[in-house]
PDB file of C-alpha atoms and ligand atoms in Angstrom:
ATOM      1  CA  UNK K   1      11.485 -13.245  23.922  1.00  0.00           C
ATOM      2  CA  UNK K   2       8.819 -11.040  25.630  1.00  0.00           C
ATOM      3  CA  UNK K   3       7.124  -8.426  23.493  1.00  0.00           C
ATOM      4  CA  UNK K   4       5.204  -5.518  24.512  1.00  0.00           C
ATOM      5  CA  UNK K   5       2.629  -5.608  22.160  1.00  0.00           C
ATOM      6  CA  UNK K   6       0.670  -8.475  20.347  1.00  0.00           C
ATOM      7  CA  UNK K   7       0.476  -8.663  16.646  1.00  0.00           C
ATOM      8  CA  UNK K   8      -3.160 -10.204  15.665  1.00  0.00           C
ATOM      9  CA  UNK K   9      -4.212  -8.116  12.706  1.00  0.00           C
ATOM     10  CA  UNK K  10      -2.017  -6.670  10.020  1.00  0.00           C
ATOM     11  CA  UNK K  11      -3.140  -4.365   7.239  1.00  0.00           C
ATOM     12  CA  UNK K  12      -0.982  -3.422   4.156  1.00  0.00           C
ATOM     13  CA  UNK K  13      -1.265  -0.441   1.270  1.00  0.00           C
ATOM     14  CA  UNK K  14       0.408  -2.713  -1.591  1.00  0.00           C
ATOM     15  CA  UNK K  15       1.372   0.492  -3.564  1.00  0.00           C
ATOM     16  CA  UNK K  16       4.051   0.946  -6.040  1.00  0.00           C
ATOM     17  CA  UNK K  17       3.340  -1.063  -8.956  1.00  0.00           C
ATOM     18  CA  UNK K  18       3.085   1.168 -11.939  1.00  0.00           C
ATOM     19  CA  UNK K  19       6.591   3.367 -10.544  1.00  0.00           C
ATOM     20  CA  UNK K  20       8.418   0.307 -10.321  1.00  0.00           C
ATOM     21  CA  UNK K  21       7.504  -0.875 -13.961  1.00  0.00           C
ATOM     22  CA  UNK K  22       8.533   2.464 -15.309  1.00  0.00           C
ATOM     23  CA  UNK K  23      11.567   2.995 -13.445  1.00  0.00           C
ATOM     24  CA  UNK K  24      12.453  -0.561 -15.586  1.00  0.00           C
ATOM     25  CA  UNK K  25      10.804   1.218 -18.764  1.00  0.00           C
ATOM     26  CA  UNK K  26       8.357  -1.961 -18.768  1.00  0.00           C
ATOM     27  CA  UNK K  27       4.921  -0.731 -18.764  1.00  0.00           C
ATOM     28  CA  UNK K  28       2.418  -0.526 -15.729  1.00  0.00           C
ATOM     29  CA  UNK K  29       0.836  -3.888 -15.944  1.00  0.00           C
ATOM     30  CA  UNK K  30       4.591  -5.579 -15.177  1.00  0.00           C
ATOM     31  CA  UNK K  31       4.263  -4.008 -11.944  1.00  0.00           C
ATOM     32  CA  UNK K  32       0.919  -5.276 -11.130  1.00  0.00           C
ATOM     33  CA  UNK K  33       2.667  -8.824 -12.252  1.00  0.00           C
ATOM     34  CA  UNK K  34       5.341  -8.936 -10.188  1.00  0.00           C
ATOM     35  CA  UNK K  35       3.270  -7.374  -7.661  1.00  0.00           C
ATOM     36  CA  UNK K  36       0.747  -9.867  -6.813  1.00  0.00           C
ATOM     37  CA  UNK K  37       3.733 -12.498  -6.256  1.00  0.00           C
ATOM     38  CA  UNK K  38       5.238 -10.749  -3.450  1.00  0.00           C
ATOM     39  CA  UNK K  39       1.909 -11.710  -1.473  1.00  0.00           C
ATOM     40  CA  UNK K  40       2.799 -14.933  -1.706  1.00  0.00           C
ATOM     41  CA  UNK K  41       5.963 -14.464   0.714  1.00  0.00           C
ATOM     42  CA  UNK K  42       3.561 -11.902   2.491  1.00  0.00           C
ATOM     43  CA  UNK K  43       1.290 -14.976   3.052  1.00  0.00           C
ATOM     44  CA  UNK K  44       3.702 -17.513   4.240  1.00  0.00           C
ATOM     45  CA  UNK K  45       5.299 -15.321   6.626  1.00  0.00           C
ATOM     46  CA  UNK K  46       1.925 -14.636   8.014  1.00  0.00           C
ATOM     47  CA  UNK K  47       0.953 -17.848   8.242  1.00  0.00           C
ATOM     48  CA  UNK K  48       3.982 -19.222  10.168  1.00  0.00           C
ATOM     49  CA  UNK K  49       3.542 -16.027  12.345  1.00  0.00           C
ATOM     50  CA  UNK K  50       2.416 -17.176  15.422  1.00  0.00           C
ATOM     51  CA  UNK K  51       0.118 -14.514  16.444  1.00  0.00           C
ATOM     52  CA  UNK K  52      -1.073 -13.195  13.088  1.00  0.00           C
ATOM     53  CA  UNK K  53      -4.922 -13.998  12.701  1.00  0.00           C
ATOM     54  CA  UNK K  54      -5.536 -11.774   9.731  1.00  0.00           C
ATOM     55  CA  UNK K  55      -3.789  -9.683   7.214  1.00  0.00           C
ATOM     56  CA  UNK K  56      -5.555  -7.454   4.849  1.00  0.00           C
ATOM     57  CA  UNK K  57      -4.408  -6.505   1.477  1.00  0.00           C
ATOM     58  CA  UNK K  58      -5.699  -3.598  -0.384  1.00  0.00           C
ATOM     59  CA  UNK K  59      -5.826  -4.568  -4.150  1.00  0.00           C
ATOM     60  CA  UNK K  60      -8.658  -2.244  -5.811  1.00  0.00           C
ATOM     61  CA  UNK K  61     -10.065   0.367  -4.160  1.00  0.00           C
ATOM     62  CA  UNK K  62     -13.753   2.316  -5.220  1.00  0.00           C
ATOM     63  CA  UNK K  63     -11.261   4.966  -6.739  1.00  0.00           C
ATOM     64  CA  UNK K  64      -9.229   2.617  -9.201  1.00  0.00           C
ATOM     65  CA  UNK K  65     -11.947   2.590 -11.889  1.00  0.00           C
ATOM     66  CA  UNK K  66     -10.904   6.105 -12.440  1.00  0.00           C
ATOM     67  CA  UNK K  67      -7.874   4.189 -14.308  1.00  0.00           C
ATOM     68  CA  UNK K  68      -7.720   3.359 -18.094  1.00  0.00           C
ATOM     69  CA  UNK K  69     -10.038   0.708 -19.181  1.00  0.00           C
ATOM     70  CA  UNK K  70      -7.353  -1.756 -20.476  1.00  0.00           C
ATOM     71  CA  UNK K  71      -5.519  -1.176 -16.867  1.00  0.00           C
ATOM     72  CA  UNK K  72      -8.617  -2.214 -14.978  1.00  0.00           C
ATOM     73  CA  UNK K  73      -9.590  -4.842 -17.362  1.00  0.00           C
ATOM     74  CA  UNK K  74      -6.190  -6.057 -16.705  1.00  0.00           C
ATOM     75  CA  UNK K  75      -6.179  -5.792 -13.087  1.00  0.00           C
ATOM     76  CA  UNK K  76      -9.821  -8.221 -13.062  1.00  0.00           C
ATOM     77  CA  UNK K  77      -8.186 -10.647 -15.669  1.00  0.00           C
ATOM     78  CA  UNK K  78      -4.971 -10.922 -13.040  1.00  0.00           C
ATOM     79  CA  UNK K  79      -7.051 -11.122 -10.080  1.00  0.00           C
ATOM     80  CA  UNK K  80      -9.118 -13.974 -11.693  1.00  0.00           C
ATOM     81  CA  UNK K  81      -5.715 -16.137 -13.052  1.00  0.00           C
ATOM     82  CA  UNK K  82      -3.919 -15.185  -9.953  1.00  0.00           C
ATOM     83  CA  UNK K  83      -6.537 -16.729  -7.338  1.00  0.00           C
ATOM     84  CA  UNK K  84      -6.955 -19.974  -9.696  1.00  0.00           C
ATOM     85  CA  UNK K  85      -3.059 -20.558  -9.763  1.00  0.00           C
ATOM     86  CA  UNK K  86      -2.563 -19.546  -5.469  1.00  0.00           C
ATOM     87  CA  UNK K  87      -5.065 -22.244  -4.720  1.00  0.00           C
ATOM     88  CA  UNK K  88      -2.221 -24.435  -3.823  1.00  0.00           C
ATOM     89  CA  UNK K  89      -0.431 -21.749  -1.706  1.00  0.00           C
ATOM     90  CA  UNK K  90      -3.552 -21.298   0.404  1.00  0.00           C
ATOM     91  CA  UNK K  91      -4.092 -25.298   1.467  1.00  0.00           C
ATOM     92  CA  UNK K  92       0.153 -25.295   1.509  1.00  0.00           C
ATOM     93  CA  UNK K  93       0.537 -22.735   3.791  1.00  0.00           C
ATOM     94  CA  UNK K  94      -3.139 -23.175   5.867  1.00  0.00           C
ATOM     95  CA  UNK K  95      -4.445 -19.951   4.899  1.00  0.00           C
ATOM     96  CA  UNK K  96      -8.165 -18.860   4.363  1.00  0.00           C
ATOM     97  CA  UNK K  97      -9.166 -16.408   2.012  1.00  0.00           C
ATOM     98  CA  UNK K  98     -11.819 -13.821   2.170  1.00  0.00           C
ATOM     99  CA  UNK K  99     -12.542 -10.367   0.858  1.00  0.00           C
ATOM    100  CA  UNK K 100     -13.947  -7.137   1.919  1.00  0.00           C
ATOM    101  CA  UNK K 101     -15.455  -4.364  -0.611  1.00  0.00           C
ATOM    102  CA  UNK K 102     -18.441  -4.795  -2.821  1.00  0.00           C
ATOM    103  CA  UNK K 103     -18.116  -7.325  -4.937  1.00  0.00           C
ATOM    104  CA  UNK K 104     -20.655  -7.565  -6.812  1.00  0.00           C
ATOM    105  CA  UNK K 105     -19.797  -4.176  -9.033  1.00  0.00           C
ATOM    106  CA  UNK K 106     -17.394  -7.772 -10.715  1.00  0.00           C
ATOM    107  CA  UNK K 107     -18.152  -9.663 -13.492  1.00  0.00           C
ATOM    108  CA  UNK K 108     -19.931 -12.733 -12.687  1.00  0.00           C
ATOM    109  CA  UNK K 109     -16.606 -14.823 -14.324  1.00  0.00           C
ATOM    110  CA  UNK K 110     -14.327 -13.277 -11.252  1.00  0.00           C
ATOM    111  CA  UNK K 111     -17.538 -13.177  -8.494  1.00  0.00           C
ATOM    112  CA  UNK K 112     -17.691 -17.072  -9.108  1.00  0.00           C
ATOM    113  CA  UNK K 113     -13.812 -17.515  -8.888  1.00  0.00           C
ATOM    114  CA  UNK K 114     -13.811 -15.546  -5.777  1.00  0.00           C
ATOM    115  CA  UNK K 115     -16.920 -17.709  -3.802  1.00  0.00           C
ATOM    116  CA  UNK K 116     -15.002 -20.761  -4.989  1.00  0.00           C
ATOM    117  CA  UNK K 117     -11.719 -20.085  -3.761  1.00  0.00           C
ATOM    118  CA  UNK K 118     -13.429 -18.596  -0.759  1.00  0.00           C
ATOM    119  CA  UNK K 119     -15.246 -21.856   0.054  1.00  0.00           C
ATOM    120  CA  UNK K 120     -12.313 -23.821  -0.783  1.00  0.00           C
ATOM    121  CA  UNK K 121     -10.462 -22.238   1.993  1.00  0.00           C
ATOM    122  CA  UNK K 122     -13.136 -21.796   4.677  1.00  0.00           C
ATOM    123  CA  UNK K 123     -11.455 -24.804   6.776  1.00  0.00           C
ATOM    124  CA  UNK K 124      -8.030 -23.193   7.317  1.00  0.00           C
ATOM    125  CA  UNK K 125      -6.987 -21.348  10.610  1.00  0.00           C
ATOM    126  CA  UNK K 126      -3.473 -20.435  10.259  1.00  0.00           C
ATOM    127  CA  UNK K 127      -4.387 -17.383   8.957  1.00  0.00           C
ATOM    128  CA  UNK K 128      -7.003 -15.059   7.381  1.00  0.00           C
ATOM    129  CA  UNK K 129      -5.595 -13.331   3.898  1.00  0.00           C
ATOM    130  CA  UNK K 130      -8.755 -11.051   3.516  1.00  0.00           C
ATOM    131  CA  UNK K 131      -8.130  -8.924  -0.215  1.00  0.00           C
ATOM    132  CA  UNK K 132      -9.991  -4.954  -0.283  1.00  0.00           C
ATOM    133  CA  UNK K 133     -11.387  -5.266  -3.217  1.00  0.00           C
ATOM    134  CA  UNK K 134     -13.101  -2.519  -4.513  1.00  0.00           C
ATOM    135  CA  UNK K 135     -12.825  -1.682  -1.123  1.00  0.00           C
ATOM    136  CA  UNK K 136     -13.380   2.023   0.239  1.00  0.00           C
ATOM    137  CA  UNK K 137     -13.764   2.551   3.884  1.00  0.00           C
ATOM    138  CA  UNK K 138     -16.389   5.574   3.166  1.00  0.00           C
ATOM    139  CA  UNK K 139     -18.903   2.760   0.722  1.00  0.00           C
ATOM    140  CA  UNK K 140     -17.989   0.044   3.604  1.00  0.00           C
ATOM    141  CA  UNK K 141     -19.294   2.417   6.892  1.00  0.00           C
ATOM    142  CA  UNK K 142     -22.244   3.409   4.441  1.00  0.00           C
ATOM    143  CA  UNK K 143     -23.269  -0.037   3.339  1.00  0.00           C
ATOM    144  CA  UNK K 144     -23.160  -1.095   7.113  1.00  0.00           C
ATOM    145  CA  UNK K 145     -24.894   1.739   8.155  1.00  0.00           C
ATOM    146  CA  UNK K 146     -27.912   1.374   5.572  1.00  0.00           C
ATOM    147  CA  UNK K 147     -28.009  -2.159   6.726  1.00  0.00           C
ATOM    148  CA  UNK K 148     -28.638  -1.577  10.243  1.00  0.00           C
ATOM    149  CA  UNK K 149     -31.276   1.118   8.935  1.00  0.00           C
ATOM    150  CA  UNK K 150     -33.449  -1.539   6.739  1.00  0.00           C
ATOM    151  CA  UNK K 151     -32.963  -3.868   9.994  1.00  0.00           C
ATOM    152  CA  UNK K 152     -34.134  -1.431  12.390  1.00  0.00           C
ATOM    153  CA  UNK K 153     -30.960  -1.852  14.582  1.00  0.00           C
ATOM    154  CA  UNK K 154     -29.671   1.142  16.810  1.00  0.00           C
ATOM    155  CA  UNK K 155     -26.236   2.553  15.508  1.00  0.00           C
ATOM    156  CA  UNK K 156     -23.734   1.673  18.197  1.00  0.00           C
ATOM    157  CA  UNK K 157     -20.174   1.683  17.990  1.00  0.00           C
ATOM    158  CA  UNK K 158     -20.859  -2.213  18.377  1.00  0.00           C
ATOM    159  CA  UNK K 159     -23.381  -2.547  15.985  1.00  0.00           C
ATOM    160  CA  UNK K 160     -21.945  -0.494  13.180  1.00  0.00           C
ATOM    161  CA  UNK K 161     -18.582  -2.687  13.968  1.00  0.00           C
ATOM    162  CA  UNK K 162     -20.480  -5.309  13.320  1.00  0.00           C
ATOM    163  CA  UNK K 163     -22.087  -4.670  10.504  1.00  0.00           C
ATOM    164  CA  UNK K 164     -19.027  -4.094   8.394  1.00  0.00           C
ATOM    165  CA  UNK K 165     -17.813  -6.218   5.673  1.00  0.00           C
ATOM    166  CA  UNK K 166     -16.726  -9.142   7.719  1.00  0.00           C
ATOM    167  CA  UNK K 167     -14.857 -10.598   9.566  1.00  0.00           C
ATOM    168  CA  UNK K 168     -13.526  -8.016  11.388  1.00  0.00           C
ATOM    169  CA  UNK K 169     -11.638  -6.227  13.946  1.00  0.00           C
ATOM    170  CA  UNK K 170      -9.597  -3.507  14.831  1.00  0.00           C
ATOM    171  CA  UNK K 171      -5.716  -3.410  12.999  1.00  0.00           C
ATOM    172  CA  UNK K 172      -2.731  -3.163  15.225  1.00  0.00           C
ATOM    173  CA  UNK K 173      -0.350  -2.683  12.458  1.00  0.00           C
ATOM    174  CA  UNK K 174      -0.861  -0.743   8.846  1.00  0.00           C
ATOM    175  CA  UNK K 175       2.160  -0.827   6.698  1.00  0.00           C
ATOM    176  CA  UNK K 176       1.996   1.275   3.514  1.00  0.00           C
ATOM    177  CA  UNK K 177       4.552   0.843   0.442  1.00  0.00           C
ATOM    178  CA  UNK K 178       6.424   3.005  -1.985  1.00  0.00           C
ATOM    179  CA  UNK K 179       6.225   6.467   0.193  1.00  0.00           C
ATOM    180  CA  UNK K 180       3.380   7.359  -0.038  1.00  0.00           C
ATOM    181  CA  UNK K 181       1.627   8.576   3.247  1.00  0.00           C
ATOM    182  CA  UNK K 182      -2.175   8.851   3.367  1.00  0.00           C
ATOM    183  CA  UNK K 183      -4.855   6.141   3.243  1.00  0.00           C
ATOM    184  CA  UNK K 184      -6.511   6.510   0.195  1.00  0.00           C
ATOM    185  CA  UNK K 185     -10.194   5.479   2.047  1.00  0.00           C
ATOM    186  CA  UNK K 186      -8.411   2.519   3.186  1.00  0.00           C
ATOM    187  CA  UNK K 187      -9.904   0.950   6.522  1.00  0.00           C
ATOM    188  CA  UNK K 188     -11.131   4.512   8.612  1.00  0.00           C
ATOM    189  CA  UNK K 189     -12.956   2.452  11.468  1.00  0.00           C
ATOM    190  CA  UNK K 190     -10.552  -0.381  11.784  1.00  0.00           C
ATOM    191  CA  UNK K 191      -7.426   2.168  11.864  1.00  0.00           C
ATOM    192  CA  UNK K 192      -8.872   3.692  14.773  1.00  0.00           C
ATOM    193  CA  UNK K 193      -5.692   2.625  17.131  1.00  0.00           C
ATOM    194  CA  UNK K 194      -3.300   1.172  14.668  1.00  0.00           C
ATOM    195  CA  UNK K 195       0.055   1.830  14.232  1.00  0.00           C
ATOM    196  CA  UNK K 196       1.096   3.178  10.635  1.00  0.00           C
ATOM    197  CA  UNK K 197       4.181   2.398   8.841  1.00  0.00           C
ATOM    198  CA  UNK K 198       5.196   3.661   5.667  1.00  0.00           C
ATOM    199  CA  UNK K 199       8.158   2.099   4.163  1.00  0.00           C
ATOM    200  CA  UNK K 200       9.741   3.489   0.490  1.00  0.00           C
ATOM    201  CA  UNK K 201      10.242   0.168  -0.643  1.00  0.00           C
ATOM    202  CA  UNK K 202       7.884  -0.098  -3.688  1.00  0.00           C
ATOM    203  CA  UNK K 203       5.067  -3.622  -3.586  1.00  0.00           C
ATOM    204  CA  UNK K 204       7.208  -5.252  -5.845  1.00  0.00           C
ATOM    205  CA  UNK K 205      10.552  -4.981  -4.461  1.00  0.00           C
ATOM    206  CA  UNK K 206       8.818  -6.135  -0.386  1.00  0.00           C
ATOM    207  CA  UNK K 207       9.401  -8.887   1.163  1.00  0.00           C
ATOM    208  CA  UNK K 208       8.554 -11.146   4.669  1.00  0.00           C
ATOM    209  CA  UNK K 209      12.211  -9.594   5.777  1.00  0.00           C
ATOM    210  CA  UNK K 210      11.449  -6.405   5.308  1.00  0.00           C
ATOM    211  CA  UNK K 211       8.020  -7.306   7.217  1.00  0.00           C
ATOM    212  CA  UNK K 212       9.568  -8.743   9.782  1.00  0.00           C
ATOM    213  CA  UNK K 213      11.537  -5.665  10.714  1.00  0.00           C
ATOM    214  CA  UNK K 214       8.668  -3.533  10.778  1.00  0.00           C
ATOM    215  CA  UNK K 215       6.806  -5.818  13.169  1.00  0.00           C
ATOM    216  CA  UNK K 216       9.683  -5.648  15.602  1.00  0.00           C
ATOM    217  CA  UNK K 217       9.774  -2.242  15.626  1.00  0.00           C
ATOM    218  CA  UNK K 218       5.989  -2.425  15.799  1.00  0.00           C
ATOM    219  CA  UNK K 219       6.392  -4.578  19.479  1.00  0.00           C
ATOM    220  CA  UNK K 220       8.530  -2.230  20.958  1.00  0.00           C
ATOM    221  CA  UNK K 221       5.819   1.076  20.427  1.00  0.00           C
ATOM    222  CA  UNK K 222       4.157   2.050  23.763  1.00  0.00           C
ATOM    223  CA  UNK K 223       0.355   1.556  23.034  1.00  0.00           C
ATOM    224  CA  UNK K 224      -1.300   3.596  25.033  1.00  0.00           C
ATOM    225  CA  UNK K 225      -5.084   3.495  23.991  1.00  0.00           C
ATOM    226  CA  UNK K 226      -5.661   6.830  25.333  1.00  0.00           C
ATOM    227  CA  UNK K 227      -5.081   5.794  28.668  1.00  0.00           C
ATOM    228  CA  UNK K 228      -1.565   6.628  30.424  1.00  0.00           C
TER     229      UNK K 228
HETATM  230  C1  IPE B   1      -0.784  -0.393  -6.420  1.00  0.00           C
HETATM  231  O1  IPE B   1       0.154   0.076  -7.313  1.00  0.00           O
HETATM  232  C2  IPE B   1      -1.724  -1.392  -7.061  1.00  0.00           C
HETATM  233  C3  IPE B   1      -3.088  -0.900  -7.274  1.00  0.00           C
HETATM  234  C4  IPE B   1      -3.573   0.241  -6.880  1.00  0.00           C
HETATM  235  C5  IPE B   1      -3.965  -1.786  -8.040  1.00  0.00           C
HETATM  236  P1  IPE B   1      -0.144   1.330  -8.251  1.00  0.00           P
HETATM  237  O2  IPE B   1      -0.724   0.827  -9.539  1.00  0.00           O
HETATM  238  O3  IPE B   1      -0.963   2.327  -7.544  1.00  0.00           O
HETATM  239  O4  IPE B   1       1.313   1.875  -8.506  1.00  0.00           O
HETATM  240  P2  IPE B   1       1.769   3.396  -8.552  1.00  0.00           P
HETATM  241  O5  IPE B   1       1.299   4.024  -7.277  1.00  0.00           O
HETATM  242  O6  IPE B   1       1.103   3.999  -9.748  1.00  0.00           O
HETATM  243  O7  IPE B   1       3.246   3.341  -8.658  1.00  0.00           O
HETATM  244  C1  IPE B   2      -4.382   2.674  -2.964  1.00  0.00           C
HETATM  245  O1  IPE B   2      -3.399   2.980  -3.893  1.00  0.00           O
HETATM  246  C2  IPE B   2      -5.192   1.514  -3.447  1.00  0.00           C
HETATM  247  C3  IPE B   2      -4.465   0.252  -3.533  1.00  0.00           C
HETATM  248  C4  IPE B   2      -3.247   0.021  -3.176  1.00  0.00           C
HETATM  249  C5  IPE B   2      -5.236  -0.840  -4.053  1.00  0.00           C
HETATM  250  P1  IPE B   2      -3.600   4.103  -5.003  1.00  0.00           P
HETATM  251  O2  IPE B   2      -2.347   4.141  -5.782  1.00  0.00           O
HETATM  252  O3  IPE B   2      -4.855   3.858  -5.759  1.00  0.00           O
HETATM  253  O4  IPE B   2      -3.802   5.415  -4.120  1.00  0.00           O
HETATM  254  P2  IPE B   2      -3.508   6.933  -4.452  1.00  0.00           P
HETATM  255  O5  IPE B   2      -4.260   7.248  -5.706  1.00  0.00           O
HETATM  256  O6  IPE B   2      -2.045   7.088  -4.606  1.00  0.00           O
HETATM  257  O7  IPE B   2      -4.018   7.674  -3.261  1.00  0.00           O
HETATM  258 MG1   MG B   3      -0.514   3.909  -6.360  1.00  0.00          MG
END
């Protein structure tokens, strides 16, 4: 079968967490739970995908600190046992992990969890699971742009690419979860072109089938990149 467009990088919204708990009177941090295994499906399918390279996740963006201390401290404590227990998952399925967002406002604990699982992974090519964490697309173009200033590099539309948190490129498809339709300073450069999908489903109901319909709605969309 003969698609019109090609799928290489994927971007999802993974929001819904804290409505799904309370709709099941189970408080917010069930949702974040229940959440974070759904990625494993999301990885697989990606993975076996042919022409995925990279799907990116947002997690925790610059604005999430605004949440209750015991909510954040949970969501670092989850990200830390979560990436310890997917290890497997990565090297099963031949993914690599990375990460963009500034890291280092982490604790040192979850910074050294991260660079290990990182380096762990650095060999596979299946695919590219890169998490946003504390990820916003406003710190990310400002963080590149003060870097090309300190280098003395021009500001291009090549060079500021560049100099994002890497690696990089433009998304073809952003899907967001539970209704909600804005970005939340998720991804401004990359989403450029993309197409956006917004499903109701909420993170921890979704699943690769629900995925895979969107992407083969997502083949059939006349791209037009301006042109005619
Ligand atoms: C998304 O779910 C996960 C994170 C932002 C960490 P939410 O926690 O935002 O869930 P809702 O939007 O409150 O339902
Ligand atoms: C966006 O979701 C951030 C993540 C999914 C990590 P939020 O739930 O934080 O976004 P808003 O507050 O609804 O815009
Ligand atoms: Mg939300």
């Amino acid at each position: 079968m003969s698609h019109k467009n090609i799928l290489k990088n994927l971007a999802i919204i993974m929001d819904g967490n804290g409505r799904w708990a309370k709709e099941r009177g189970l408080i917010r941090t069930k949702g974040h739970e229940k959440g974070a295994d759904v990625i494993r499906d999301i990885t697989q399918y990606c993975a076996e995908h042919k022409t995925i390279e990279t799907v990116t996740l947002y997690a925790f963006s610059t604005e999430n600190w605004k949440r209750p201390k015991y909510e954040v401290d949970f969501l670092m404590r989850l990200l830390d046992s979560w990436l310890k227990k997917e290890l497997p998952t990565y090297h099963k399925f031949g993914a690599k992990f990375e990460t963009v967002g500034d890291i280092s406002g982490f604790s040192k604990k979850l910074q050294e969890t991260i660079a290990s699982i990182k380096q762990q992974t650095a060999h596979h090519t299946n695919v590219t699971q890169i998490l946003a964490l504390n990820y916003g697309a406003r710190d990310e173009i400002v963080r590149a742009v003060n870097k090309l200033i300190s280098q003395d590099i021009k500001v291009t539309e090549e060079s500021l690419g560049d100099a994002l948190d890497s690696p990089y490129t433009d998304i073809d498809l952003l899907v967001r979860t539970s209704g909600e339709q804005r970005l939340s300073n998720f991804l401004l450069w990359q989403l450029s072109y993309s197409e956006f999908y917004f499903t109701q489903t909420l993170w921890p109901d979704f699943n690769a089938l629900e995925l895979d319909d969107i992407i083969s709605q997502f083949y059939d969309v006349d791209r037009r990149f301006g042109g005619i």
